Structures are given as structure tokens and as C-alpha cells.
Tab-separated table of C-alpha atoms and ligand atoms in Angstrom:
chain	number	residue	atom	x	y	z
A	1	MET	CA	-8.647	41.169	43.003
A	2	ILE	CA	-9.000	37.417	43.363
A	3	THR	CA	-9.941	35.524	40.237
A	4	LEU	CA	-13.210	33.660	39.728
A	5	GLU	CA	-11.286	30.396	39.782
A	6	GLU	CA	-9.899	31.272	43.239
A	7	ALA	CA	-13.184	32.682	44.535
A	8	LEU	CA	-15.028	29.469	43.730
A	9	LYS	CA	-12.740	27.672	46.190
A	10	LEU	CA	-13.503	30.006	49.112
A	11	SER	CA	-15.648	28.961	52.052
A	12	SER	CA	-19.061	30.517	52.547
A	13	GLU	CA	-17.696	32.491	55.506
A	14	ASP	CA	-14.786	33.870	53.460
A	15	ILE	CA	-17.145	34.919	50.687
A	16	LYS	CA	-19.347	36.728	53.187
A	17	ASN	CA	-16.357	38.720	54.447
A	18	PHE	CA	-15.111	39.343	50.930
A	19	LYS	CA	-18.503	40.770	49.945
A	20	LYS	CA	-18.482	43.177	52.880
A	21	GLU	CA	-15.058	44.453	51.819
A	22	LEU	CA	-16.184	44.695	48.198
A	23	ALA	CA	-19.241	46.783	49.154
A	24	VAL	CA	-16.987	49.245	51.008
A	25	LYS	CA	-14.592	49.393	48.058
A	26	ILE	CA	-17.417	50.089	45.609
A	27	ASN	CA	-18.688	52.904	47.814
A	28	LYS	CA	-15.243	54.474	47.829
A	29	ASN	CA	-15.085	54.217	44.030
A	30	LYS	CA	-18.505	55.686	43.355
A	31	GLU	CA	-17.131	58.284	40.925
A	32	ILE	CA	-16.233	55.554	38.404
A	33	GLY	CA	-19.947	54.896	38.054
A	34	ALA	CA	-19.562	51.210	37.202
A	35	TYR	CA	-22.514	50.089	39.298
A	36	ILE	CA	-25.972	51.596	39.182
A	37	GLU	CA	-27.140	49.725	42.248
A	38	GLN	CA	-25.831	47.085	44.625
A	39	PHE	CA	-28.212	44.281	45.463
A	40	THR	CA	-28.805	43.858	49.166
A	41	ASN	CA	-30.514	40.670	50.324
A	42	GLU	CA	-29.240	38.891	47.236
A	43	PRO	CA	-31.000	35.679	46.349
A	44	ILE	CA	-29.406	32.901	48.343
A	45	ASN	CA	-28.072	30.040	46.277
A	46	GLU	CA	-27.717	26.404	47.177
A	47	SER	CA	-24.358	26.878	48.892
A	48	GLY	CA	-25.464	29.896	50.929
A	49	ASP	CA	-23.436	32.986	50.151
A	50	GLY	CA	-22.479	33.093	46.502
A	51	VAL	CA	-19.433	34.490	44.729
A	52	PRO	CA	-20.490	38.032	43.727
A	53	ILE	CA	-20.907	38.698	40.010
A	54	ALA	CA	-21.769	42.071	38.447
A	55	ILE	CA	-24.781	42.018	36.125
A	56	LYS	CA	-25.534	44.352	33.227
A	57	ASP	CA	-28.749	46.308	33.697
A	58	ASN	CA	-30.508	44.459	30.857
A	59	ILE	CA	-30.482	40.998	32.482
A	60	GLN	CA	-33.358	40.203	34.808
A	61	VAL	CA	-32.688	39.432	38.479
A	62	LYS	CA	-35.993	38.579	40.133
A	63	ASN	CA	-37.397	41.285	42.428
A	64	TRP	CA	-34.718	43.804	41.416
A	65	SER	CA	-34.977	46.785	39.108
A	66	ILE	CA	-33.969	46.279	35.506
A	67	THR	CA	-33.966	49.460	33.423
A	68	CYS	CA	-31.568	49.025	30.455
A	69	ALA	CA	-30.219	52.374	31.736
A	70	SER	CA	-33.337	54.050	30.316
A	71	LYS	CA	-35.734	56.556	31.784
A	72	ILE	CA	-38.657	54.647	30.296
A	73	LEU	CA	-38.026	51.618	32.546
A	74	GLN	CA	-37.564	53.477	35.821
A	75	GLY	CA	-39.549	51.665	38.481
A	76	TYR	CA	-39.814	48.390	36.578
A	77	VAL	CA	-39.031	45.339	38.709
A	78	ALA	CA	-38.053	41.996	37.159
A	79	PRO	CA	-40.802	39.407	37.761
A	80	TYR	CA	-38.507	36.424	37.126
A	81	ASN	CA	-34.847	35.469	36.796
A	82	ALA	CA	-33.114	35.304	33.441
A	83	THR	CA	-31.938	31.748	32.746
A	84	VAL	CA	-28.303	32.861	33.181
A	85	ILE	CA	-29.157	34.134	36.678
A	86	ASP	CA	-30.753	30.801	37.657
A	87	LYS	CA	-27.644	29.100	36.336
A	88	ILE	CA	-25.150	31.230	38.264
A	89	LEU	CA	-27.182	30.766	41.434
A	90	LYS	CA	-26.983	27.001	40.994
A	91	SER	CA	-23.202	27.176	40.585
A	92	GLY	CA	-22.286	28.973	43.797
A	93	LEU	CA	-22.343	32.490	42.342
A	94	SER	CA	-24.775	35.309	42.994
A	95	PRO	CA	-25.719	38.596	41.317
A	96	PHE	CA	-24.115	41.411	43.325
A	97	GLY	CA	-25.336	44.551	41.609
A	98	ARG	CA	-26.420	45.965	38.279
A	99	THR	CA	-23.963	47.781	36.082
A	100	ASN	CA	-24.218	50.830	33.852
A	101	MET	CA	-24.645	50.582	30.082
A	102	ASP	CA	-25.650	52.520	26.998
A	103	GLU	CA	-29.421	52.920	26.914
A	104	PHE	CA	-30.930	49.665	25.606
A	105	ALA	CA	-27.379	48.499	24.748
A	106	MET	CA	-27.171	50.938	21.830
A	107	GLY	CA	-23.758	52.521	21.759
A	108	ASN	CA	-20.091	51.974	22.423
A	109	THR	CA	-19.209	54.473	25.164
A	110	THR	CA	-21.865	54.068	27.925
A	111	GLU	CA	-22.469	57.824	27.523
A	112	SER	CA	-26.119	57.338	26.555
A	113	SER	CA	-27.079	55.944	29.974
A	114	PHE	CA	-29.908	57.675	31.835
A	115	TYR	CA	-27.696	57.460	34.947
A	116	GLY	CA	-24.766	59.401	33.511
A	117	LYS	CA	-21.345	58.278	32.444
A	118	THR	CA	-18.988	55.559	33.633
A	119	LEU	CA	-15.266	56.365	33.752
A	120	ASN	CA	-12.561	54.166	32.273
A	121	PRO	CA	-10.510	52.917	35.254
A	122	LEU	CA	-7.294	53.097	33.181
A	123	ASP	CA	-7.801	56.820	32.500
A	124	CYS	CA	-10.780	58.664	33.954
A	125	SER	CA	-10.876	61.188	31.085
A	126	ARG	CA	-11.774	58.354	28.709
A	127	VAL	CA	-14.835	56.226	28.015
A	128	PRO	CA	-14.962	52.619	29.273
A	129	GLY	CA	-16.460	51.490	25.962
A	130	GLY	CA	-19.952	50.151	25.608
A	131	SER	CA	-22.544	49.161	25.731
A	132	SER	CA	-21.469	46.941	28.685
A	133	GLY	CA	-19.196	49.755	29.953
A	134	GLY	CA	-20.238	49.393	33.596
A	135	SER	CA	-19.483	45.666	33.644
A	136	ALA	CA	-16.053	46.167	32.050
A	137	ALA	CA	-15.174	49.151	34.270
A	138	ALA	CA	-16.163	47.129	37.359
A	139	VAL	CA	-13.812	44.276	36.414
A	140	GLY	CA	-11.060	46.629	35.175
A	141	ALA	CA	-11.179	48.710	38.371
A	142	GLY	CA	-11.044	45.676	40.669
A	143	LEU	CA	-14.655	46.231	41.770
A	144	ALA	CA	-15.914	42.885	40.490
A	145	ILE	CA	-14.411	39.414	40.236
A	146	ALA	CA	-16.268	38.950	36.968
A	147	ALA	CA	-19.318	40.332	35.204
A	148	LEU	CA	-22.004	39.496	32.678
A	149	GLY	CA	-22.595	41.699	29.662
A	150	SER	CA	-24.486	41.370	26.399
A	151	ASP	CA	-22.981	41.531	22.926
A	152	THR	CA	-25.127	42.486	19.923
A	153	GLY	CA	-22.340	44.013	17.876
A	154	GLY	CA	-19.347	43.996	20.212
A	155	SER	CA	-20.690	45.199	23.551
A	156	VAL	CA	-18.842	42.559	25.573
A	157	ARG	CA	-15.583	42.474	23.575
A	158	GLN	CA	-15.163	46.211	22.985
A	159	PRO	CA	-15.588	47.566	26.562
A	160	ALA	CA	-13.485	44.672	27.878
A	161	ALA	CA	-10.762	45.740	25.430
A	162	LEU	CA	-10.899	49.405	26.431
A	163	CYS	CA	-10.771	48.560	30.158
A	164	GLY	CA	-7.970	45.993	29.860
A	165	CYS	CA	-9.966	42.832	30.575
A	166	VAL	CA	-11.141	39.731	28.734
A	167	GLY	CA	-14.545	39.685	26.984
A	168	PHE	CA	-16.073	36.570	25.441
A	169	LYS	CA	-19.055	36.391	23.088
A	170	PRO	CA	-20.219	32.792	22.610
A	171	SER	CA	-21.795	31.533	19.347
A	172	TYR	CA	-25.347	32.729	18.801
A	173	GLY	CA	-27.675	30.323	20.599
A	174	ARG	CA	-25.135	28.936	23.070
A	175	VAL	CA	-26.350	31.049	25.984
A	176	SER	CA	-30.047	31.527	26.668
A	177	ARG	CA	-31.476	34.981	25.971
A	178	TYR	CA	-34.459	34.284	28.239
A	179	GLY	CA	-34.675	37.260	30.596
A	180	LEU	CA	-32.305	39.435	28.550
A	181	ALA	CA	-34.044	42.607	27.368
A	182	ALA	CA	-34.057	42.259	23.585
A	183	TYR	CA	-32.237	44.812	21.442
A	184	SER	CA	-31.681	42.900	18.200
A	185	SER	CA	-32.890	39.342	18.745
A	186	SER	CA	-30.952	37.684	15.909
A	187	LEU	CA	-27.660	39.196	17.147
A	188	ASP	CA	-27.908	39.461	20.977
A	189	GLN	CA	-25.823	37.112	23.083
A	190	ILE	CA	-24.880	37.207	26.783
A	191	GLY	CA	-21.190	36.787	27.583
A	192	PRO	CA	-18.644	37.012	30.418
A	193	ILE	CA	-16.232	39.874	31.144
A	194	THR	CA	-13.382	38.612	33.306
A	195	GLN	CA	-9.812	39.166	34.485
A	196	ASN	CA	-8.388	36.330	32.418
A	197	VAL	CA	-9.203	33.670	29.816
A	198	LYS	CA	-9.637	30.797	32.300
A	199	ASP	CA	-12.283	32.764	34.201
A	200	ALA	CA	-14.073	33.529	30.918
A	201	ALA	CA	-14.218	29.787	30.205
A	202	ILE	CA	-15.428	29.031	33.742
A	203	LEU	CA	-18.215	31.612	33.615
A	204	TYR	CA	-19.143	30.587	30.063
A	205	ASP	CA	-19.479	26.951	31.178
A	206	ILE	CA	-21.788	28.059	33.976
A	207	ILE	CA	-24.166	30.097	31.788
A	208	ALA	CA	-24.149	28.018	28.564
A	209	GLY	CA	-26.571	25.284	27.516
A	210	TYR	CA	-29.814	24.596	25.692
A	211	ASP	CA	-32.859	26.352	27.101
A	212	PRO	CA	-36.360	25.405	25.925
A	213	LYS	CA	-37.544	28.829	27.141
A	214	ASP	CA	-35.527	30.500	24.360
A	215	SER	CA	-36.759	29.481	20.896
A	216	THR	CA	-33.418	30.458	19.342
A	217	SER	CA	-31.360	28.449	21.825
A	218	ALA	CA	-29.055	25.945	20.091
A	219	ASN	CA	-30.230	22.424	20.896
A	220	LEU	CA	-26.726	21.075	21.437
A	221	GLU	CA	-25.133	19.429	24.409
A	222	HIS	CA	-22.853	21.799	26.294
A	223	ILE	CA	-19.433	20.237	26.737
A	224	SER	CA	-17.451	22.062	29.403
A	225	THR	CA	-14.421	23.997	28.166
A	226	SER	CA	-12.604	25.277	31.255
A	227	ASP	CA	-11.427	21.842	32.416
A	228	LYS	CA	-9.976	21.146	28.938
A	229	LEU	CA	-8.218	24.471	28.355
A	230	ASN	CA	-4.992	23.763	26.517
A	231	SER	CA	-2.392	26.421	25.788
A	232	ASP	CA	-0.163	24.007	23.871
A	233	LYS	CA	-2.518	23.298	20.988
A	234	LYS	CA	-1.244	24.694	17.670
A	235	PHE	CA	-3.634	26.450	15.299
A	236	THR	CA	-3.712	27.882	11.808
A	237	ILE	CA	-4.587	31.498	12.509
A	238	CYS	CA	-5.783	33.770	9.720
A	239	VAL	CA	-4.924	37.447	10.172
A	240	ILE	CA	-7.313	39.829	8.386
A	241	GLU	CA	-4.676	42.036	6.832
A	242	ASN	CA	-6.815	44.877	5.465
A	243	TYR	CA	-8.593	45.214	8.812
A	244	LEU	CA	-5.304	45.405	10.645
A	245	LYS	CA	-4.000	48.071	8.261
A	246	GLU	CA	-7.058	50.249	8.902
A	247	ALA	CA	-6.341	50.407	12.652
A	248	ASP	CA	-4.163	53.165	14.117
A	249	GLU	CA	-0.400	52.793	14.377
A	250	ASP	CA	-0.291	51.751	18.053
A	251	THR	CA	-2.889	49.046	17.479
A	252	GLN	CA	-1.066	47.729	14.417
A	253	LYS	CA	2.209	47.656	16.316
A	254	ALA	CA	0.777	45.779	19.296
A	255	LEU	CA	-1.044	43.260	17.120
A	256	ASN	CA	1.937	42.680	14.833
A	257	LEU	CA	4.105	42.019	17.871
A	258	SER	CA	1.567	39.523	19.183
A	259	ILE	CA	1.405	37.835	15.768
A	260	ASN	CA	5.196	37.350	15.805
A	261	LYS	CA	4.946	35.824	19.252
A	262	LEU	CA	2.185	33.476	18.128
A	263	LYS	CA	4.444	32.386	15.241
A	264	GLU	CA	7.367	31.789	17.618
A	265	ALA	CA	5.068	29.687	19.805
A	266	GLY	CA	4.433	27.380	16.832
A	267	HIS	CA	1.114	28.615	15.466
A	268	ASN	CA	0.754	28.764	11.698
A	269	ILE	CA	-0.053	32.331	10.604
A	270	VAL	CA	-1.728	33.037	7.253
A	271	TYR	CA	-3.045	36.321	5.838
A	272	ARG	CA	-6.298	37.162	4.054
A	273	ASN	CA	-8.276	40.278	3.203
A	274	PHE	CA	-11.941	40.722	3.971
A	275	VAL	CA	-13.839	41.720	0.842
A	276	ASN	CA	-16.966	42.327	2.915
A	277	SER	CA	-15.409	45.159	4.927
A	278	LYS	CA	-17.426	47.839	3.174
A	279	TYR	CA	-20.731	46.085	3.940
A	280	ASP	CA	-20.322	45.192	7.614
A	281	VAL	CA	-21.362	48.467	9.211
A	282	ALA	CA	-24.266	49.213	6.847
A	283	THR	CA	-25.639	45.672	7.136
A	284	TYR	CA	-25.424	45.658	10.898
A	285	TYR	CA	-27.068	49.044	11.363
A	286	ILE	CA	-29.971	48.094	9.075
A	287	ILE	CA	-30.655	44.731	10.740
A	288	ALA	CA	-30.023	45.858	14.321
A	289	THR	CA	-32.207	48.963	14.036
A	290	ALA	CA	-34.989	47.063	12.212
A	291	GLU	CA	-35.162	44.480	14.995
A	292	ALA	CA	-34.803	47.159	17.673
A	293	SER	CA	-37.737	49.142	16.282
A	294	ALA	CA	-39.912	46.026	16.624
A	295	ASN	CA	-38.539	44.962	20.031
A	296	LEU	CA	-38.844	48.402	21.605
A	297	SER	CA	-42.453	48.876	20.488
A	298	ARG	CA	-43.454	47.101	23.709
A	299	TYR	CA	-42.393	50.117	25.777
A	300	ASP	CA	-45.529	52.165	25.319
A	301	GLY	CA	-46.669	53.014	28.823
A	302	VAL	CA	-49.048	50.048	29.077
A	303	ARG	CA	-47.055	47.242	30.628
A	304	TYR	CA	-43.522	48.342	31.427
A	305	GLY	CA	-42.078	51.117	33.573
A	306	ASN	CA	-43.045	54.739	33.222
A	307	ARG	CA	-46.339	56.081	31.887
A	308	ALA	CA	-46.613	59.776	31.004
A	309	ASP	CA	-49.616	61.864	32.080
A	310	CYS	CA	-52.044	61.726	29.185
A	311	ASP	CA	-55.589	62.417	27.986
A	312	SER	CA	-55.991	59.686	25.394
A	313	LEU	CA	-54.476	56.385	24.301
A	314	SER	CA	-52.471	57.824	21.417
A	315	ASP	CA	-51.362	60.663	23.648
A	316	MET	CA	-50.107	58.094	26.140
A	317	TYR	CA	-48.005	56.284	23.514
A	318	ILE	CA	-46.537	59.490	22.133
A	319	LYS	CA	-45.785	61.184	25.456
A	320	THR	CA	-44.453	58.055	27.169
A	321	ARG	CA	-42.088	57.248	24.319
A	322	SER	CA	-41.056	60.843	23.612
A	323	ASP	CA	-40.224	61.441	27.236
A	324	GLY	CA	-38.858	57.987	28.098
A	325	PHE	CA	-36.363	57.257	25.313
A	326	GLY	CA	-33.070	59.089	24.823
A	327	ASP	CA	-31.892	60.552	21.502
A	328	GLU	CA	-29.855	57.574	20.263
A	329	VAL	CA	-32.667	55.105	20.956
A	330	LYS	CA	-35.139	57.364	19.132
A	331	ARG	CA	-32.756	57.680	16.183
A	332	ARG	CA	-32.518	53.910	15.898
A	333	ILE	CA	-36.255	53.323	16.208
A	334	LEU	CA	-36.806	55.826	13.391
A	335	LEU	CA	-34.089	54.255	11.249
A	336	GLY	CA	-35.421	50.746	11.906
A	337	ALA	CA	-39.029	51.706	11.134
A	338	PHE	CA	-37.802	53.371	7.927
A	339	VAL	CA	-35.868	50.349	6.593
A	340	LEU	CA	-38.879	48.122	7.327
A	341	SER	CA	-41.434	50.455	5.737
A	342	SER	CA	-43.211	49.115	2.663
A	343	GLY	CA	-41.509	51.355	0.098
A	344	TYR	CA	-37.986	50.681	1.370
A	345	TYR	CA	-38.122	47.110	2.682
A	346	ASP	CA	-36.568	45.545	-0.435
A	347	ALA	CA	-34.027	48.289	-0.961
A	348	TYR	CA	-32.654	48.138	2.585
A	349	TYR	CA	-33.834	45.301	4.794
A	350	VAL	CA	-33.869	42.514	2.188
A	351	LYS	CA	-30.554	43.687	0.772
A	352	ALA	CA	-29.038	43.706	4.267
A	353	GLN	CA	-30.175	40.098	4.792
A	354	LYS	CA	-28.423	39.121	1.555
A	355	ALA	CA	-25.265	40.951	2.633
A	356	ARG	CA	-25.468	39.159	5.977
A	357	ALA	CA	-25.454	35.766	4.215
A	358	TYR	CA	-22.461	36.924	2.179
A	359	ILE	CA	-20.519	38.008	5.300
A	360	LYS	CA	-21.249	34.643	6.924
A	361	LYS	CA	-20.039	32.833	3.817
A	362	GLU	CA	-16.808	34.802	3.738
A	363	TYR	CA	-16.062	33.627	7.288
A	364	GLU	CA	-16.984	30.042	6.371
A	365	ASP	CA	-14.583	30.145	3.409
A	366	ILE	CA	-11.736	31.247	5.674
A	367	PHE	CA	-12.550	28.471	8.130
A	368	LYS	CA	-12.091	25.856	5.388
A	369	THR	CA	-8.346	26.357	5.761
A	370	ALA	CA	-7.909	28.142	9.106
A	371	ASP	CA	-8.966	27.306	12.672
A	372	LEU	CA	-9.122	30.844	13.981
A	373	VAL	CA	-9.361	34.399	12.690
A	374	TYR	CA	-7.265	37.204	14.193
A	375	LEU	CA	-8.162	40.897	14.047
A	376	PRO	CA	-8.264	44.058	16.158
A	377	VAL	CA	-11.196	44.825	18.470
A	378	THR	CA	-11.236	48.592	18.024
A	379	PRO	CA	-9.581	50.978	15.548
A	380	LYS	CA	-7.807	52.776	18.431
A	381	VAL	CA	-7.458	52.926	22.222
A	382	ALA	CA	-10.232	54.218	24.519
A	383	PRO	CA	-11.524	57.559	23.163
A	384	LYS	CA	-11.946	60.662	25.349
A	385	PHE	CA	-15.466	61.562	26.458
A	386	GLY	CA	-17.365	63.233	23.623
A	387	ASP	CA	-15.040	61.968	20.855
A	388	LEU	CA	-17.639	59.499	19.586
A	389	CYS	CA	-20.695	61.732	19.940
A	390	ASP	CA	-21.228	61.940	16.184
A	391	PRO	CA	-23.410	58.875	15.444
A	392	LEU	CA	-21.724	57.958	12.176
A	393	THR	CA	-18.210	58.094	13.654
A	394	SER	CA	-19.475	55.950	16.482
A	395	TYR	CA	-21.091	53.381	14.135
A	396	LEU	CA	-17.948	53.157	11.996
A	397	SER	CA	-15.792	52.360	15.017
A	398	ASP	CA	-17.742	49.078	15.434
A	399	ILE	CA	-16.219	47.740	12.215
A	400	TYR	CA	-14.160	44.912	13.765
A	401	THR	CA	-16.783	43.418	16.067
A	402	ILE	CA	-20.142	43.471	14.269
A	403	GLY	CA	-19.375	40.933	11.497
A	404	VAL	CA	-18.970	38.250	14.156
A	405	ASN	CA	-22.536	38.820	15.387
A	406	LEU	CA	-23.926	38.893	11.843
A	407	ALA	CA	-22.297	35.488	11.280
A	408	GLY	CA	-23.268	34.137	14.738
A	409	LEU	CA	-19.687	33.154	15.634
A	410	PRO	CA	-17.821	32.868	18.956
A	411	ALA	CA	-15.131	35.508	19.607
A	412	ILE	CA	-12.952	36.673	22.458
A	413	SER	CA	-11.027	39.880	23.074
A	414	LEU	CA	-7.951	39.968	25.269
A	415	PRO	CA	-5.199	42.487	26.029
A	416	VAL	CA	-2.001	42.106	23.984
A	417	GLY	CA	-0.235	45.412	24.601
A	418	LYS	CA	-0.263	49.022	25.768
A	419	ASN	CA	0.401	52.350	24.109
A	420	ALA	CA	2.764	55.030	25.461
A	421	ASP	CA	-0.030	56.375	27.697
A	422	ASN	CA	-0.473	52.965	29.300
A	423	LEU	CA	-3.833	52.409	27.618
A	424	SER	CA	-4.758	48.837	26.821
A	425	ILE	CA	-4.773	47.371	23.299
A	426	SER	CA	-6.585	44.087	22.665
A	427	ALA	CA	-6.747	41.500	19.921
A	428	GLN	CA	-9.768	39.490	18.881
A	429	ILE	CA	-9.850	35.763	18.148
A	430	VAL	CA	-12.850	34.426	16.211
A	431	GLY	CA	-13.758	30.765	15.767
A	432	LYS	CA	-16.124	28.516	13.835
A	433	ALA	CA	-19.718	28.406	15.013
A	434	TYR	CA	-19.958	26.376	18.250
A	435	ASP	CA	-16.185	25.859	18.410
A	436	GLU	CA	-15.788	27.802	21.651
A	437	GLN	CA	-13.077	25.406	22.794
A	438	SER	CA	-10.650	26.427	20.022
A	439	VAL	CA	-11.321	30.133	20.605
A	440	LEU	CA	-10.620	29.725	24.307
A	441	ASP	CA	-7.567	27.509	23.721
A	442	GLY	CA	-6.138	30.015	21.233
A	443	ALA	CA	-6.752	32.867	23.672
A	444	TYR	CA	-5.268	30.862	26.555
A	445	SER	CA	-2.145	30.280	24.506
A	446	LEU	CA	-1.894	33.960	23.529
A	447	GLU	CA	-2.463	35.121	27.108
A	448	LYS	CA	0.334	32.873	28.313
A	449	ILE	CA	2.698	34.233	25.645
A	450	ILE	CA	1.819	37.877	26.444
A	451	ARG	CA	1.855	37.593	30.232
A	452	GLY	CA	5.003	35.464	30.093
B	1	LIG	N1	-22.040	49.459	19.339
B	1	LIG	C1	-22.993	48.573	18.770
B	1	LIG	C2	-24.353	49.235	18.733
B	1	LIG	O1	-24.458	50.322	19.160
B	1	LIG	C3	-23.046	47.284	19.540
B	1	LIG	C4	-23.896	47.339	20.726
B	1	LIG	C5	-24.044	46.021	21.423
B	1	LIG	O2	-23.311	45.062	21.152
B	1	LIG	N2	-25.030	45.941	22.285
B	1	LIG	O3	-25.317	48.699	18.274
């Protein structure tokens, strides 16, 4: 598959032909289930035919369905473009189709989609990760040049890792959330899934920037990163030792090898333990579910998507929501409503906010002496279908990615090795808030070392 960097140099005619070939290829690979729908009559951008980009089914593309892979949103058509879609259209790209995901971005396997599962292109008996599993599988299978996903607690980095591609979550506020269906508003961030680090920087540059339509958008000038990528810069990189030791043997081996190579390349490696490790998962699942319970209250049969047959108003709410949401979404709405309820608010929600501040501070302390933090993305390689069906096991496997969202930091995942079954193992590089350039430079350097 050509890279985004190469595709952006193609003529309009070449892109047209490329898209025809891509459509045929996607049809032949239907069983992977990466795409839910291909857009025909895509919006035309300023340069005519745009470089095709796969879009997660929770980002609005005007006049196309957006369903968050949920039954409740079947039939809903986006009335306007998300800011990221307007931005890609302006840059010679165009949305090519919508990709599968866990329902409302809740999950890490894409198994909770209303449309059924997506297969991992590296091994079809395994999950592609989630919740942006369709976007990662599309890039990993050579069915997309690049894709957009959303990352609330790892949903860009984790599926990218399991499918052998690069996933980049920018700092909170760097990319507009306008037109992204909200899961947990204080954690959600749109990010690129690509074939390499340079493409991640290119796509990030295209979608980043202050947006007055998003009240949480960071009012900072966006300085482009891709034209300044530097693989020769030397960093102090802090390895989170206790996190690494909790990963399985193959992951530890691959990461330790990569750490040695980083040392040989002249980076300064230091080691620290995370004291917060026992709070990450609990804090995340209190805050994310609390915000989700509020955000998803809008799906009640009145304004969006499906409405169940009903005799009264309350009947309509109950039937529409009971029938429209899947089990995991219901579980999280219940959990979120519980932690926000008057008797438990202080015990859970307020405590989680305090823990969140503590987690953020622990990162800030590390960044006083280090430029970057280095840790695994997942505890092990891509699980088999059904292996993560127990909710608690599934939540615990998010341990390495969710702290980054709680602290609002930029982080990238990129492949550093393979296990004996040829499954991909990735490392994660985290940076200071708004220091995307260092994260990308560090990743560019590591990619060069690994690919040789
Ligand atoms: N797996 C995490 C969750 O289920 C993260 C999801 C995401 O980043 N959207 O909440």
C-alpha cells in the first residue's frame, strides 16, 4: 500500500484510478469486516478527487450515516461535517468509508459492534483491538492508506498495536472534537492510524488546530510537525519499570530489546516505577462511565436514530434505550449513573477526580527530568475472539493506555517486534502536554532503529 506521504503527491487522475482499485480490494476482503460502508459520491474537495481516508463510525461526515456501531443510531444521517472532516477535505484528502468499532467506542476488541466482528489481518482468529478496530484493521490489511480513530482510553493506540500499525493520540484539546460523538468528553481525542510515523505526523498536522466550535479546544497555534521530523535528536527516556514487568514475557523481551537499541542510538535511558498503577483503571472507569451516562442520555428516541413503538413518553424512553443499546453500553450507563448518584458521588466520583489529579502529577514529576516516557501498549499480543469477554478482564487490559488520557498527554504506539507466531508487539512513547513534536521525533528515531 502506498503511504500517505506518497499519495499526497499523486495527480487527481491517479487518485481516481487508485480509488477504483481500492474499492475492488475492499470488496474482496469483506470477511475482515474493517469497513461498515464505503462512501460513494464522496464530498469533492478543492483539488477534485481526494486521497481516500477511512473514518471511524463516530465521526460525522455530512449526509452519511453515523451510528457509533450501535443499533440505536441506525438510520441517523450526519447533518454536518466534523471539523476534522472539513480539514481533511481542505488538504486534498477525502473520507472514503466508515469503519467498524466497539459500540459507542466502549471496548477494546470491536466485538461489541452492532455490525458484528472485525478480524485481525495478522491472524483472523484474533481480535483487531478496539474500539477503533475497523480503522486499524483497514490500515493493517492494506485496505486504507490511513485512518482516523478516536482515543478515550487507548482506542487509537491499542488497535494500531494489535494490527501492526502506528497510532497517535494528540494532547487533549489539540484536535477538535466538534462532530465526534461524545463518549467521555474530558478524555476523548481524535487521532490518526497510519502505516508509519511520518504519515501519523502528516495526518496530525492536517487535523490539528484551535476550533472555536469546541469549547475544550486548546487555544494554541498549531506548529506543523511533519516537516520538522528529526530522527537524530537525543532524548532522556524514562522506562516505567513496574509496568514493563507486568507485561507478558514476549512483550517484555521485545521492549527490552528496543530499549537496548535506543541506548545504542545515543538516547539516555532512565527507570522509574509508577506508584499510581493501582489507581489507573478504577479512576478511568469511574470518570469515563460517569461522563458516558450523561452523554448518552441524549439517545432517547426523540432526536436521534431509532424510536421504539410505544404508548407513552416514559415507555418510549425505556423501550428505545432497552432495545437500542447493547449490553456493554448499558453496563456503563448503569455504572456511571451509580457513581454520580447523590449517596455515592463523594465516595466514587469526587475521589476519582482526586486520583486523576494525582496521576497527572506523577507524570509531571517524571517530565521534570525526562523528555519522554516509555511503556508497553498492551499486556500481551492480540487476544483470540472471546478471550476478553469478561468485563473486568477487559478493563484491566487497558492499564497501559488510560493514564495518558486521564493526564491529557500526547502518546504514540508503534511496532517494535513480533512474537513466535508473527504477531505484532508495540511500544508506547508518551510526551509532555502539547509536546507532540518530541513524541513524534522519538517515535521516528525508534522506527528507524527497528526497521533498519
Ligand atoms: N477500552 C477503553 C474503554 O473501553 C478505551 C476506549 C476508547 O479509547 N474509546 O473505555
